[in-house]
PDB file of C-alpha atoms in Angstrom:
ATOM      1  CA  UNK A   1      65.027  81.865 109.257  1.00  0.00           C
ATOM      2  CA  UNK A   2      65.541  79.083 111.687  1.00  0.00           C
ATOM      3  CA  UNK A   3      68.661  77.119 111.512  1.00  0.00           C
ATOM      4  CA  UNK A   4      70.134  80.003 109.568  1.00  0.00           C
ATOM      5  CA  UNK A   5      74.003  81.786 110.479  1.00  0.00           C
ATOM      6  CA  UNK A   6      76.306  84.334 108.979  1.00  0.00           C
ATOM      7  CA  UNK A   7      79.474  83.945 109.898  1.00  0.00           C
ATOM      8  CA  UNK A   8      83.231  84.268 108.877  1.00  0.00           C
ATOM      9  CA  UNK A   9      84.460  82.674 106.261  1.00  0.00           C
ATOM     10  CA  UNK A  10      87.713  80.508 106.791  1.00  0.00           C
ATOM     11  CA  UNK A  11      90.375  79.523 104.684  1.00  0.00           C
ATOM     12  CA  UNK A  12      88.985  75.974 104.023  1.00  0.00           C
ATOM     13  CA  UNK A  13      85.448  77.567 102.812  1.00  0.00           C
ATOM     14  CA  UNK A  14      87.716  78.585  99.706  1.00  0.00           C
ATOM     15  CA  UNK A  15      86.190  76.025  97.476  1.00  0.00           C
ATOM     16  CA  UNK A  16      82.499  77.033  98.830  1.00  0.00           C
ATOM     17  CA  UNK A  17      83.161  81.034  98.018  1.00  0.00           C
ATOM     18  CA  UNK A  18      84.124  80.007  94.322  1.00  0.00           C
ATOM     19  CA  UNK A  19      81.416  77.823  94.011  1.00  0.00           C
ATOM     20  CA  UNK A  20      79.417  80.770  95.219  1.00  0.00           C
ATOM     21  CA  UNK A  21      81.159  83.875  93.095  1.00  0.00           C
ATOM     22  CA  UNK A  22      80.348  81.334  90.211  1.00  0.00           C
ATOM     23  CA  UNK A  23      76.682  81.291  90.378  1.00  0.00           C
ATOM     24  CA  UNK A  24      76.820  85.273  90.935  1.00  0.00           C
ATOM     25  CA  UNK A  25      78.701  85.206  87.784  1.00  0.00           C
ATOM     26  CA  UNK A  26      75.985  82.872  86.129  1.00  0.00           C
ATOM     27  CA  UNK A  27      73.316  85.367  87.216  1.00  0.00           C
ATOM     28  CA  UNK A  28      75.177  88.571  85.792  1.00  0.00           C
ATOM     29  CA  UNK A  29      75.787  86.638  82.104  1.00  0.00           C
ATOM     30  CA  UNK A  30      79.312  86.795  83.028  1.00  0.00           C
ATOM     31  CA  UNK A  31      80.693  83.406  83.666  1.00  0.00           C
ATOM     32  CA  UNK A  32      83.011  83.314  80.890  1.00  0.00           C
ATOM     33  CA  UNK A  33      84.492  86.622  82.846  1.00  0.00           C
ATOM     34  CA  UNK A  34      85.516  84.159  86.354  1.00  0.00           C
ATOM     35  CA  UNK A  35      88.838  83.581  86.062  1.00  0.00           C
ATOM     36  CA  UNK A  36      89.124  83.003  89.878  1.00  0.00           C
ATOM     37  CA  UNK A  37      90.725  79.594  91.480  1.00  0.00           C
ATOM     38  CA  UNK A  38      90.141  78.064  94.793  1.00  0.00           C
ATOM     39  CA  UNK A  39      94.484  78.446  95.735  1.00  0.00           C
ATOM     40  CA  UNK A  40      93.774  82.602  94.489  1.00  0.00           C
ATOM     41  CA  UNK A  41      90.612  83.007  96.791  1.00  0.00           C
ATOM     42  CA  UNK A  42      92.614  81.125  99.570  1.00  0.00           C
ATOM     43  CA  UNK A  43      95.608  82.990  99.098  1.00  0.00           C
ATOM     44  CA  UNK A  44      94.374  86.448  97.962  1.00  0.00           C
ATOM     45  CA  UNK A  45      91.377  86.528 100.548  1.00  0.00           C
ATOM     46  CA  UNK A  46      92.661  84.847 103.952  1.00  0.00           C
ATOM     47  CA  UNK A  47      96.755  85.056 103.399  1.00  0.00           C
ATOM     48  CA  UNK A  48      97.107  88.476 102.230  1.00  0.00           C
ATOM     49  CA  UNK A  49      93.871  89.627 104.679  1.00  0.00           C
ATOM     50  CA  UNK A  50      92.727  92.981 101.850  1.00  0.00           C
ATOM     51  CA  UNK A  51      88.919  91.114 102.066  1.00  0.00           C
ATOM     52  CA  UNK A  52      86.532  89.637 104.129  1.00  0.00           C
ATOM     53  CA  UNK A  53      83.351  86.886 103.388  1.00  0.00           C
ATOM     54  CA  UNK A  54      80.728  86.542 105.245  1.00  0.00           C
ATOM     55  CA  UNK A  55      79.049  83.501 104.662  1.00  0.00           C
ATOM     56  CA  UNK A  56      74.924  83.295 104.766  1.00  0.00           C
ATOM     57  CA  UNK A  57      73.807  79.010 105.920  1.00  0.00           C
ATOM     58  CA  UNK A  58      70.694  77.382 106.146  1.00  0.00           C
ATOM     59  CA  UNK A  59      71.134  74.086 108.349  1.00  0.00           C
ATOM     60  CA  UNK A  60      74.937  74.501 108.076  1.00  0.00           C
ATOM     61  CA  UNK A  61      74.907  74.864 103.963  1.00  0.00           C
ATOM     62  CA  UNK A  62      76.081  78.012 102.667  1.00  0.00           C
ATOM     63  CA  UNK A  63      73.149  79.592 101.039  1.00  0.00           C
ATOM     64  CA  UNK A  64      75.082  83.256  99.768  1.00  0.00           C
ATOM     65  CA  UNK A  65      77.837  85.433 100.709  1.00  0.00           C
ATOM     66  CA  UNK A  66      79.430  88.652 101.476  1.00  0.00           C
ATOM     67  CA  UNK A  67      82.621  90.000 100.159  1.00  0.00           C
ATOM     68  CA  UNK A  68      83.852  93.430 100.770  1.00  0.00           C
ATOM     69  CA  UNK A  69      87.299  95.508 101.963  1.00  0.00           C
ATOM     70  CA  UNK A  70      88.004  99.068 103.719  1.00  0.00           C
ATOM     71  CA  UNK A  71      88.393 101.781 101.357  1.00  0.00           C
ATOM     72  CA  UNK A  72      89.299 105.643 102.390  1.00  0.00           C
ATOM     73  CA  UNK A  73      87.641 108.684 101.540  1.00  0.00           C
ATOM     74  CA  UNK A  74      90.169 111.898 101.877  1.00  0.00           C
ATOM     75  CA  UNK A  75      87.264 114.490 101.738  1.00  0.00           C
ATOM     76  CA  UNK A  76      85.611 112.455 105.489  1.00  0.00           C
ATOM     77  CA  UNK A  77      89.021 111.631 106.632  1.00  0.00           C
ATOM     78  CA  UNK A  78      87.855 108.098 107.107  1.00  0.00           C
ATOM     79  CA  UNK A  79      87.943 104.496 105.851  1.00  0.00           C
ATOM     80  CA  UNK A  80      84.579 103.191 104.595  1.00  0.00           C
ATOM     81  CA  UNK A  81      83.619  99.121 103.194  1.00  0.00           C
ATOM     82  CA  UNK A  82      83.440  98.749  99.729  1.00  0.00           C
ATOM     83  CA  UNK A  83      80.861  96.032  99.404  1.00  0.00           C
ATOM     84  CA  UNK A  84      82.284  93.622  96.334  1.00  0.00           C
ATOM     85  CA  UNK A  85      79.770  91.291  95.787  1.00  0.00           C
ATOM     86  CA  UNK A  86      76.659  90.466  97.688  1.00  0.00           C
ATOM     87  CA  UNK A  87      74.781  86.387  96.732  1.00  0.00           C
ATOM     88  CA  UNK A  88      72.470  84.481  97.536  1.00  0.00           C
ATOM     89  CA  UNK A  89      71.199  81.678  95.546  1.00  0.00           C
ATOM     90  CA  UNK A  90      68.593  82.054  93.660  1.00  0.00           C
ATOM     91  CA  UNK A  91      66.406  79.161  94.918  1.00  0.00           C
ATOM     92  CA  UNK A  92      67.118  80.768  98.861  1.00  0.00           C
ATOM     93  CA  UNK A  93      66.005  84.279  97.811  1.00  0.00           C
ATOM     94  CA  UNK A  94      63.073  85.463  99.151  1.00  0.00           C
ATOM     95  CA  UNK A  95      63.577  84.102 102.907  1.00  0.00           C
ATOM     96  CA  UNK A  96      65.916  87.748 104.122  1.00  0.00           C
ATOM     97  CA  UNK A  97      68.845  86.059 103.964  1.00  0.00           C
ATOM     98  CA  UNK A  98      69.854  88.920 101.227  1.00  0.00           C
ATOM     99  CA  UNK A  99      68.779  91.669 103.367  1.00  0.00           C
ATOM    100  CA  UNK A 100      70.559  89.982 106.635  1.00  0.00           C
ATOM    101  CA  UNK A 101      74.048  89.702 105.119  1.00  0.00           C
ATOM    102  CA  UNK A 102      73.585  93.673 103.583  1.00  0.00           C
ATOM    103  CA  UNK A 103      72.421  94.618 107.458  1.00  0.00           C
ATOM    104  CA  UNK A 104      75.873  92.657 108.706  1.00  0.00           C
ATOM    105  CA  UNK A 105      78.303  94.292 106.485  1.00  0.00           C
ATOM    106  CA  UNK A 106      76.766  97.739 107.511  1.00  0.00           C
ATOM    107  CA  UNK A 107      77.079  96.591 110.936  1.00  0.00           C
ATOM    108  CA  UNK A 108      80.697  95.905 110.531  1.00  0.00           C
ATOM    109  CA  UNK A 109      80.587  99.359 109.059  1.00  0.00           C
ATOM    110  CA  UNK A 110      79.312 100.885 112.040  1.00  0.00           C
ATOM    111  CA  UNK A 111      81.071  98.685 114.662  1.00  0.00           C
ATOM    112  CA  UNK A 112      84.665 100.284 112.642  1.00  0.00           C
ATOM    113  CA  UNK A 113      83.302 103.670 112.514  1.00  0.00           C
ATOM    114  CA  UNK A 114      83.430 103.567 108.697  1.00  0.00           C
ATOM    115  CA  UNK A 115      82.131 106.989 107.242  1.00  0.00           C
ATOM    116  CA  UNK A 116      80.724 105.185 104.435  1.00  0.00           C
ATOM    117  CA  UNK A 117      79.634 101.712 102.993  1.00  0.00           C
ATOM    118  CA  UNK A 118      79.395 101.819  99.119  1.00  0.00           C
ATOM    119  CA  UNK A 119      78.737  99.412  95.634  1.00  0.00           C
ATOM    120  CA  UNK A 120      78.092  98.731  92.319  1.00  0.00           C
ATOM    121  CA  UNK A 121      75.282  97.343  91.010  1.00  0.00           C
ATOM    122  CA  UNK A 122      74.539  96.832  87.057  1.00  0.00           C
ATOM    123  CA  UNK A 123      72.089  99.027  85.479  1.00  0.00           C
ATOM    124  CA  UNK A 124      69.894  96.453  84.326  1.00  0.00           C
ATOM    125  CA  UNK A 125      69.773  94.711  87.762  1.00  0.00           C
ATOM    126  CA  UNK A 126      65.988  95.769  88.552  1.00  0.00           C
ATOM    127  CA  UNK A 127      65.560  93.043  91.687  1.00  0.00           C
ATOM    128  CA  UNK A 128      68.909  94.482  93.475  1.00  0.00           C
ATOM    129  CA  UNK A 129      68.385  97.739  92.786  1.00  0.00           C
ATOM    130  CA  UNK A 130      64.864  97.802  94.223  1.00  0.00           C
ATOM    131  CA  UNK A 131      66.211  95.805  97.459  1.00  0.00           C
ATOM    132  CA  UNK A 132      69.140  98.579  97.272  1.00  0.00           C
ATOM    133  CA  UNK A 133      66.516 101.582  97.463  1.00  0.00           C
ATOM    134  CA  UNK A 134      64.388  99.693 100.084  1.00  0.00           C
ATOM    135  CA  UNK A 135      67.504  99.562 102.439  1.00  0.00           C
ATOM    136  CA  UNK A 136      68.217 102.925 102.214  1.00  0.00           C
ATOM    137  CA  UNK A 137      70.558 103.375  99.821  1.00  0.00           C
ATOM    138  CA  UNK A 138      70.979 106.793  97.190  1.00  0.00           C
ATOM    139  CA  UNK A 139      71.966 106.431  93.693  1.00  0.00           C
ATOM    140  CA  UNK A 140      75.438 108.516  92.993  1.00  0.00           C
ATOM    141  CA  UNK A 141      74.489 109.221  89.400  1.00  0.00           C
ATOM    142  CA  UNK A 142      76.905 111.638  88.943  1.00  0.00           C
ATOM    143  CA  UNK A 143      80.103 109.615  89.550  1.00  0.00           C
ATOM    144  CA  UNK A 144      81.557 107.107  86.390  1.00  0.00           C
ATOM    145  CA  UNK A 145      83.549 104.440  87.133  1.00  0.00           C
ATOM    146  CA  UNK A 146      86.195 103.296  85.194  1.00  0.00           C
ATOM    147  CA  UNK A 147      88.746 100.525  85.540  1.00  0.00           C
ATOM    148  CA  UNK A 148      91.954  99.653  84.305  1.00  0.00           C
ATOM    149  CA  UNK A 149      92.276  95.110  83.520  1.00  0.00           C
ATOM    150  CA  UNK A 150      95.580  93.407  83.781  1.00  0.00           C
ATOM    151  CA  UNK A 151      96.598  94.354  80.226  1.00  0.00           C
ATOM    152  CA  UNK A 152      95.986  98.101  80.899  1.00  0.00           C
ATOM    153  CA  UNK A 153      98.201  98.194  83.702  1.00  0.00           C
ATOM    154  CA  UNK A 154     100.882  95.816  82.157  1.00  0.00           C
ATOM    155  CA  UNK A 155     100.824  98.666  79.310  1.00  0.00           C
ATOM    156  CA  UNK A 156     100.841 101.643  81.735  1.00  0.00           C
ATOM    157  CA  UNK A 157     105.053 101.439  81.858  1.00  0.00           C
ATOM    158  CA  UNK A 158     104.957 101.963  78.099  1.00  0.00           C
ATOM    159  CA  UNK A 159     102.447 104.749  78.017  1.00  0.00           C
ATOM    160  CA  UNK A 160     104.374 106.877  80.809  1.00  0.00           C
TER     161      UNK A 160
END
């Protein structure tokens, strides 16, 4: 891992973290679901300040990426990181530069006092869920998640 850095995204890396969310959404067979735009990452991510990137580079090229936010949990009394997305190309896997952005987003965890760090990862995900197990991690297989989109909550005034 010579010549290799994480560090903190910056407003100008915009174009770099799309570029990046794109080929995560290539690799999950969803990248007719990215409806993301450099000015929204640069505005949502470094003007409003509700996430963080972290940005994996080999020889100064950004090779993957971090994205994740505080959450709370009432029942520790404590905010935790909610790990969004985690990337790293697929022709730079296999070199730990996975495992070292997961080990600096748990250190940022640690460093805050966070009582938790927690994801998602899709079911049929085998490679991330084996790297998720090998870092310690615990299945919650009794939690669902659900989400409302943009239409659900545009409808929620109607329905209450």
């Amino acid at each position: 891992m010579d010549n290799f850095v994480i560090e903190p995204a910056q407003r100008q890396d915009a174009a770099v973290i799309l570029d990046l969310i794109r080929g995560l959404a290539e690799y999950e067979k969803m990248s007719d679901c990215v409806e993301a735009t450099e000015e929204m990452i640069a505005e949502n991510v470094f003007n409003r300040g509700g996430a963080q990137v972290l940005l994996a580079k080999e020889n100064g090229v950004p090779v993957g990426f971090a994205l994740f936010f505080e959450n709370f949990s009432t029942f520790k009394g404590k905010s935790g990181i909610y790990l969004e997305d985690l990337y790293v190309r697929e022709e730079k896997r296999g070199k730990g530069y996975g495992k070292a952005l997961f080990q600096a987003v748990a250190r940022t965890a640690k460093e805050r006092g966070a009582g938790r760090m927690e994801w998602a990862c899709l079911d049929w995900n085998e490679p991330s869920i084996r790297f998720y197990l090998a870092m310690g991690a615990q299945p919650l297989s009794e939690w669902t998640t659900y989400r409302l989109d943009e239409a659900a909550l545009a409808a929620m005034d109607k329905t209450v």
